[in-house]
Amino acid sequence: GQAIVWPWGHIKKEAPEHIELQTLGRKMGYFGSYKPEQGSTSYQADGVSDDHYYGTLGVAAYTLELGTEFFEKCDYFESTLLSDNIPALVYAAKVARTPYLTPAGPEVHGVSVSYLSSLVREDEFITVTADVDDTRYNNVRGVEPSQNIVSCNYYIDIPPWMDGAIAIPMSALDGNFDSTSETVQASIDTSTFSAGTRYTIFVQATDDDGNVGAVSAVFFEKKKIQ
């Protein structure tokens, strides 16, 4: 138990995308401290679902072995196991479009918007702040490579993978992108934004190997001055 496993499980042989599967497994293992490993590392098992989905469809498939008992109590699942593992599942959803590429990139987390009033006034600038980290992996079974952050951009309402997305650079709070973890910030003029509208700010970072990480986002709403 307490493991995140990937193909192959029925044979002690690495899958064609073993390195990529391992990277995502190590990333998911970071959140709940579950050990990431190939399925056949601890024992071999035939007929497992992740082998089937990966082998027949090429899907990046995983099994999360929750807890330490084969049948955990429902109250323990609801009070502990669920909350411990939701962050890993949220991250997996973020990278589902490109699971063999995006997990190698820096992770954006803790995105926030600060402004003077409870909603953004029509004449106000807002400040977007986020933490970017290229080291958030579970390295209990080998060390995942990490690189310095070289850039971070934000996008308003259109995520970076869609047509029409406009990348706007953010700045490292310490003045330079020269570390595997950075706090980034940007000031946004909201004078052209429509009052009474909720906007989404998407944030994405790149490391010096050219790996582009998962997107994180935050909402903000602008109000009209009375």
mmCIF file of C-alpha atoms in Angstrom:
data_model
loop_
_atom_site.group_PDB
_atom_site.id
_atom_site.type_symbol
_atom_site.label_atom_id
_atom_site.label_comp_id
_atom_site.label_asym_id
_atom_site.label_seq_id
_atom_site.Cartn_x
_atom_site.Cartn_y
_atom_site.Cartn_z
ATOM 1 C CA GLY A 1 0.000 0.000 0.000
ATOM 2 C CA GLN A 2 0.792 3.713 -0.060
ATOM 3 C CA ALA A 3 2.255 3.422 -3.537
ATOM 4 C CA ILE A 4 1.731 4.866 -7.002
ATOM 5 C CA VAL A 5 2.518 2.260 -9.640
ATOM 6 C CA TRP A 6 2.705 2.258 -13.437
ATOM 7 C CA PRO A 7 3.233 -0.376 -16.187
ATOM 8 C CA TRP A 8 4.460 -2.908 -16.547
ATOM 9 C CA GLY A 9 3.053 -4.891 -13.651
ATOM 10 C CA HIS A 10 2.901 -8.337 -15.233
ATOM 11 C CA ILE A 11 6.578 -8.514 -16.279
ATOM 12 C CA LYS A 12 9.851 -7.161 -14.893
ATOM 13 C CA LYS A 13 10.530 -5.108 -18.005
ATOM 14 C CA GLU A 14 10.399 -1.359 -18.480
ATOM 15 C CA ALA A 15 7.603 0.086 -20.615
ATOM 16 C CA PRO A 16 8.569 2.060 -23.760
ATOM 17 C CA GLU A 17 7.662 5.331 -21.970
ATOM 18 C CA HIS A 18 9.141 4.216 -18.668
ATOM 19 C CA ILE A 19 11.048 7.474 -18.027
ATOM 20 C CA GLU A 20 7.954 9.591 -18.694
ATOM 21 C CA LEU A 21 5.693 7.336 -16.625
ATOM 22 C CA GLN A 22 8.244 7.472 -13.821
ATOM 23 C CA THR A 23 8.355 11.288 -13.902
ATOM 24 C CA LEU A 24 4.594 11.621 -13.531
ATOM 25 C CA GLY A 25 4.567 8.886 -10.891
ATOM 26 C CA ARG A 26 7.220 10.700 -8.879
ATOM 27 C CA LYS A 27 5.269 13.933 -9.215
ATOM 28 C CA MET A 28 2.027 12.381 -7.960
ATOM 29 C CA GLY A 29 3.961 10.649 -5.196
ATOM 30 C CA TYR A 30 5.167 14.002 -3.904
ATOM 31 C CA PHE A 31 1.747 15.150 -2.723
ATOM 32 C CA GLY A 32 0.849 12.288 -0.396
ATOM 33 C CA SER A 33 4.338 10.844 0.168
ATOM 34 C CA TYR A 34 3.340 7.644 -1.615
ATOM 35 C CA LYS A 35 6.295 5.728 -3.030
ATOM 36 C CA PRO A 36 6.402 5.767 -6.851
ATOM 37 C CA GLU A 37 7.459 2.546 -8.561
ATOM 38 C CA GLN A 38 6.912 0.331 -11.574
ATOM 39 C CA GLY A 39 4.126 -2.135 -10.881
ATOM 40 C CA SER A 40 6.334 -5.233 -10.929
ATOM 41 C CA THR A 41 8.910 -3.784 -8.500
ATOM 42 C CA SER A 42 7.322 -5.235 -5.363
ATOM 43 C CA TYR A 43 5.377 -8.076 -7.002
ATOM 44 C CA GLN A 44 4.121 -9.121 -10.414
ATOM 45 C CA ALA A 45 0.403 -9.135 -11.190
ATOM 46 C CA ASP A 46 -1.429 -10.257 -14.335
ATOM 47 C CA GLY A 47 -4.562 -8.603 -15.680
ATOM 48 C CA VAL A 48 -4.083 -5.245 -13.991
ATOM 49 C CA SER A 49 -6.008 -2.322 -15.462
ATOM 50 C CA ASP A 50 -3.061 0.046 -15.888
ATOM 51 C CA ASP A 51 -1.185 -2.523 -18.024
ATOM 52 C CA HIS A 52 -4.289 -2.982 -20.159
ATOM 53 C CA TYR A 53 -4.974 0.714 -20.749
ATOM 54 C CA TYR A 54 -1.342 1.529 -21.402
ATOM 55 C CA GLY A 55 -0.710 -1.531 -23.568
ATOM 56 C CA THR A 56 -3.827 -1.228 -25.730
ATOM 57 C CA LEU A 57 -4.420 2.552 -25.829
ATOM 58 C CA GLY A 58 -1.087 4.106 -24.925
ATOM 59 C CA VAL A 59 -2.698 5.839 -21.944
ATOM 60 C CA ALA A 60 -0.475 6.970 -19.075
ATOM 61 C CA ALA A 61 -2.173 4.673 -16.577
ATOM 62 C CA TYR A 62 -1.538 4.347 -12.852
ATOM 63 C CA THR A 63 -2.784 2.505 -9.811
ATOM 64 C CA LEU A 64 -2.905 4.318 -6.476
ATOM 65 C CA GLU A 65 -2.601 1.805 -3.665
ATOM 66 C CA LEU A 66 -4.392 3.685 -0.899
ATOM 67 C CA GLY A 67 -3.612 3.250 2.762
ATOM 68 C CA THR A 68 -2.073 0.170 4.367
ATOM 69 C CA GLU A 69 -5.013 -2.251 4.378
ATOM 70 C CA PHE A 70 -6.669 -4.047 1.483
ATOM 71 C CA PHE A 71 -10.063 -2.819 2.718
ATOM 72 C CA GLU A 72 -9.760 0.447 4.620
ATOM 73 C CA LYS A 73 -12.570 1.623 6.891
ATOM 74 C CA CYS A 74 -14.947 4.102 5.274
ATOM 75 C CA ASP A 75 -14.474 6.773 7.934
ATOM 76 C CA TYR A 76 -10.684 6.578 7.536
ATOM 77 C CA PHE A 77 -11.033 6.853 3.775
ATOM 78 C CA GLU A 78 -13.267 9.909 4.053
ATOM 79 C CA SER A 79 -11.323 11.660 6.810
ATOM 80 C CA THR A 80 -7.757 10.917 5.694
ATOM 81 C CA LEU A 81 -7.175 8.966 2.487
ATOM 82 C CA LEU A 82 -9.378 11.144 0.302
ATOM 83 C CA SER A 83 -7.833 14.449 1.358
ATOM 84 C CA ASP A 84 -4.304 12.996 1.202
ATOM 85 C CA ASN A 85 -4.710 11.912 -2.410
ATOM 86 C CA ILE A 86 -6.880 14.617 -4.002
ATOM 87 C CA PRO A 87 -3.842 16.851 -4.785
ATOM 88 C CA ALA A 88 -2.205 14.046 -6.789
ATOM 89 C CA LEU A 89 -5.406 13.476 -8.757
ATOM 90 C CA VAL A 90 -5.809 17.204 -9.411
ATOM 91 C CA TYR A 91 -2.262 17.355 -10.752
ATOM 92 C CA ALA A 92 -2.898 14.300 -12.954
ATOM 93 C CA ALA A 93 -5.962 16.056 -14.382
ATOM 94 C CA LYS A 94 -3.871 19.154 -15.137
ATOM 95 C CA VAL A 95 -1.385 17.177 -17.249
ATOM 96 C CA ALA A 96 -3.846 14.765 -18.878
ATOM 97 C CA ARG A 97 -3.456 16.473 -22.281
ATOM 98 C CA THR A 98 0.312 15.818 -22.380
ATOM 99 C CA PRO A 99 1.176 13.309 -19.629
ATOM 100 C CA TYR A 100 4.481 12.283 -21.205
ATOM 101 C CA LEU A 101 5.789 15.865 -21.459
ATOM 102 C CA THR A 102 4.339 18.302 -18.926
ATOM 103 C CA PRO A 103 5.308 16.557 -15.638
ATOM 104 C CA ALA A 104 8.987 17.212 -16.421
ATOM 105 C CA GLY A 105 8.341 20.953 -16.285
ATOM 106 C CA PRO A 106 8.188 23.260 -13.254
ATOM 107 C CA GLU A 107 5.053 23.228 -11.147
ATOM 108 C CA VAL A 108 3.152 26.446 -10.488
ATOM 109 C CA HIS A 109 1.319 26.532 -7.160
ATOM 110 C CA GLY A 110 -0.035 29.011 -4.660
ATOM 111 C CA VAL A 111 -1.349 31.399 -7.314
ATOM 112 C CA SER A 112 -3.025 34.414 -5.718
ATOM 113 C CA VAL A 113 -4.410 37.822 -6.642
ATOM 114 C CA SER A 114 -4.150 40.801 -4.309
ATOM 115 C CA TYR A 115 -6.002 44.112 -4.546
ATOM 116 C CA LEU A 116 -7.343 46.785 -2.234
ATOM 117 C CA SER A 117 -11.046 45.941 -2.168
ATOM 118 C CA SER A 118 -13.002 42.699 -1.963
ATOM 119 C CA LEU A 119 -13.610 42.955 -5.698
ATOM 120 C CA VAL A 120 -11.377 44.744 -8.219
ATOM 121 C CA ARG A 121 -12.316 48.398 -8.745
ATOM 122 C CA GLU A 122 -12.404 49.747 -12.275
ATOM 123 C CA ASP A 123 -9.336 51.978 -11.762
ATOM 124 C CA GLU A 124 -7.160 49.473 -9.953
ATOM 125 C CA PHE A 125 -4.064 47.431 -10.693
ATOM 126 C CA ILE A 126 -3.955 43.885 -9.353
ATOM 127 C CA THR A 127 -0.899 41.889 -8.332
ATOM 128 C CA VAL A 128 -0.600 38.220 -9.279
ATOM 129 C CA THR A 129 1.848 36.132 -7.255
ATOM 130 C CA ALA A 130 2.787 32.464 -7.598
ATOM 131 C CA ASP A 131 5.413 29.966 -6.495
ATOM 132 C CA VAL A 132 7.223 27.971 -9.174
ATOM 133 C CA ASP A 133 9.180 24.819 -8.324
ATOM 134 C CA ASP A 134 11.045 22.256 -10.410
ATOM 135 C CA THR A 135 11.881 19.963 -7.476
ATOM 136 C CA ARG A 136 8.502 18.752 -6.199
ATOM 137 C CA TYR A 137 8.967 15.016 -6.792
ATOM 138 C CA ASN A 138 9.060 11.978 -4.532
ATOM 139 C CA ASN A 139 12.661 10.798 -4.872
ATOM 140 C CA VAL A 140 12.479 7.772 -2.597
ATOM 141 C CA ARG A 141 13.291 5.459 -5.552
ATOM 142 C CA GLY A 142 15.798 7.508 -7.532
ATOM 143 C CA VAL A 143 16.170 11.252 -8.045
ATOM 144 C CA GLU A 144 14.172 13.137 -10.666
ATOM 145 C CA PRO A 145 16.290 15.744 -12.523
ATOM 146 C CA SER A 146 15.516 19.372 -11.745
ATOM 147 C CA GLN A 147 16.551 22.537 -13.547
ATOM 148 C CA ASN A 148 16.514 26.272 -12.945
ATOM 149 C CA ILE A 149 13.369 28.195 -13.811
ATOM 150 C CA VAL A 150 13.977 30.458 -16.816
ATOM 151 C CA SER A 151 10.584 32.075 -17.397
ATOM 152 C CA CYS A 152 6.987 32.303 -16.240
ATOM 153 C CA ASN A 153 4.014 33.762 -18.105
ATOM 154 C CA TYR A 154 0.421 34.544 -17.307
ATOM 155 C CA TYR A 155 -2.550 34.408 -19.662
ATOM 156 C CA ILE A 156 -5.928 36.082 -19.238
ATOM 157 C CA ASP A 157 -9.025 33.943 -19.902
ATOM 158 C CA ILE A 158 -7.428 31.856 -22.690
ATOM 159 C CA PRO A 159 -5.158 29.004 -21.537
ATOM 160 C CA PRO A 160 -1.791 28.653 -23.311
ATOM 161 C CA TRP A 161 -2.729 25.609 -25.386
ATOM 162 C CA MET A 162 -5.636 27.366 -27.111
ATOM 163 C CA ASP A 163 -5.569 29.604 -30.168
ATOM 164 C CA GLY A 164 -5.494 33.281 -29.282
ATOM 165 C CA ALA A 165 -3.626 32.842 -26.001
ATOM 166 C CA ILE A 166 -1.290 35.740 -25.227
ATOM 167 C CA ALA A 167 1.744 35.080 -23.026
ATOM 168 C CA ILE A 168 2.600 37.984 -20.715
ATOM 169 C CA PRO A 169 5.890 37.664 -18.788
ATOM 170 C CA MET A 170 6.044 37.591 -15.004
ATOM 171 C CA SER A 171 9.100 38.645 -13.000
ATOM 172 C CA ALA A 172 11.119 36.730 -10.424
ATOM 173 C CA LEU A 173 10.547 38.398 -7.069
ATOM 174 C CA ASP A 174 14.266 38.258 -6.244
ATOM 175 C CA GLY A 175 15.151 39.917 -9.557
ATOM 176 C CA ASN A 176 16.538 36.903 -11.454
ATOM 177 C CA PHE A 177 15.455 33.504 -12.738
ATOM 178 C CA ASP A 178 18.437 31.555 -11.411
ATOM 179 C CA SER A 179 17.052 28.832 -9.141
ATOM 180 C CA THR A 180 15.014 25.608 -9.215
ATOM 181 C CA SER A 181 12.328 27.420 -7.220
ATOM 182 C CA GLU A 182 11.154 30.991 -7.633
ATOM 183 C CA THR A 183 8.399 33.286 -6.466
ATOM 184 C CA VAL A 184 7.025 35.237 -9.405
ATOM 185 C CA GLN A 185 4.848 38.318 -9.654
ATOM 186 C CA ALA A 186 3.101 40.559 -12.164
ATOM 187 C CA SER A 187 1.066 43.766 -11.971
ATOM 188 C CA ILE A 188 -2.003 43.924 -14.215
ATOM 189 C CA ASP A 189 -3.852 47.079 -15.239
ATOM 190 C CA THR A 190 -7.573 46.286 -15.065
ATOM 191 C CA SER A 191 -8.790 49.584 -16.566
ATOM 192 C CA THR A 192 -9.875 47.899 -19.820
ATOM 193 C CA PHE A 193 -11.602 44.976 -18.107
ATOM 194 C CA SER A 194 -15.386 44.824 -17.951
ATOM 195 C CA ALA A 195 -17.055 45.515 -14.625
ATOM 196 C CA GLY A 196 -19.069 42.682 -13.098
ATOM 197 C CA THR A 197 -17.091 40.047 -14.988
ATOM 198 C CA ARG A 198 -15.093 37.176 -13.571
ATOM 199 C CA TYR A 199 -11.714 36.614 -15.228
ATOM 200 C CA THR A 200 -9.304 33.679 -15.096
ATOM 201 C CA ILE A 201 -5.550 34.100 -14.903
ATOM 202 C CA PHE A 202 -3.549 31.066 -16.037
ATOM 203 C CA VAL A 203 0.111 30.796 -15.002
ATOM 204 C CA GLN A 204 2.732 28.523 -16.599
ATOM 205 C CA ALA A 205 6.523 28.251 -16.228
ATOM 206 C CA THR A 206 9.473 26.847 -18.199
ATOM 207 C CA ASP A 207 12.819 25.449 -17.018
ATOM 208 C CA ASP A 208 16.205 25.751 -18.699
ATOM 209 C CA ASP A 209 15.831 22.364 -20.387
ATOM 210 C CA GLY A 210 12.811 23.759 -22.220
ATOM 211 C CA ASN A 211 10.302 21.740 -20.186
ATOM 212 C CA VAL A 212 6.982 23.576 -19.885
ATOM 213 C CA GLY A 213 5.070 22.729 -16.738
ATOM 214 C CA ALA A 214 1.436 22.383 -15.771
ATOM 215 C CA VAL A 215 -0.882 25.386 -15.651
ATOM 216 C CA SER A 216 -2.393 26.687 -12.433
ATOM 217 C CA ALA A 217 -5.088 29.349 -12.351
ATOM 218 C CA VAL A 218 -6.925 31.838 -10.188
ATOM 219 C CA PHE A 219 -10.155 33.822 -10.588
ATOM 220 C CA PHE A 220 -10.778 37.483 -9.946
ATOM 221 C CA GLU A 221 -13.808 39.723 -10.437
ATOM 222 C CA LYS A 222 -13.983 43.410 -11.174
ATOM 223 C CA LYS A 223 -16.661 45.751 -9.853
ATOM 224 C CA LYS A 224 -17.774 49.197 -10.935
ATOM 225 C CA ILE A 225 -17.132 52.215 -8.699
ATOM 226 C CA GLN A 226 -20.389 53.491 -7.207
#
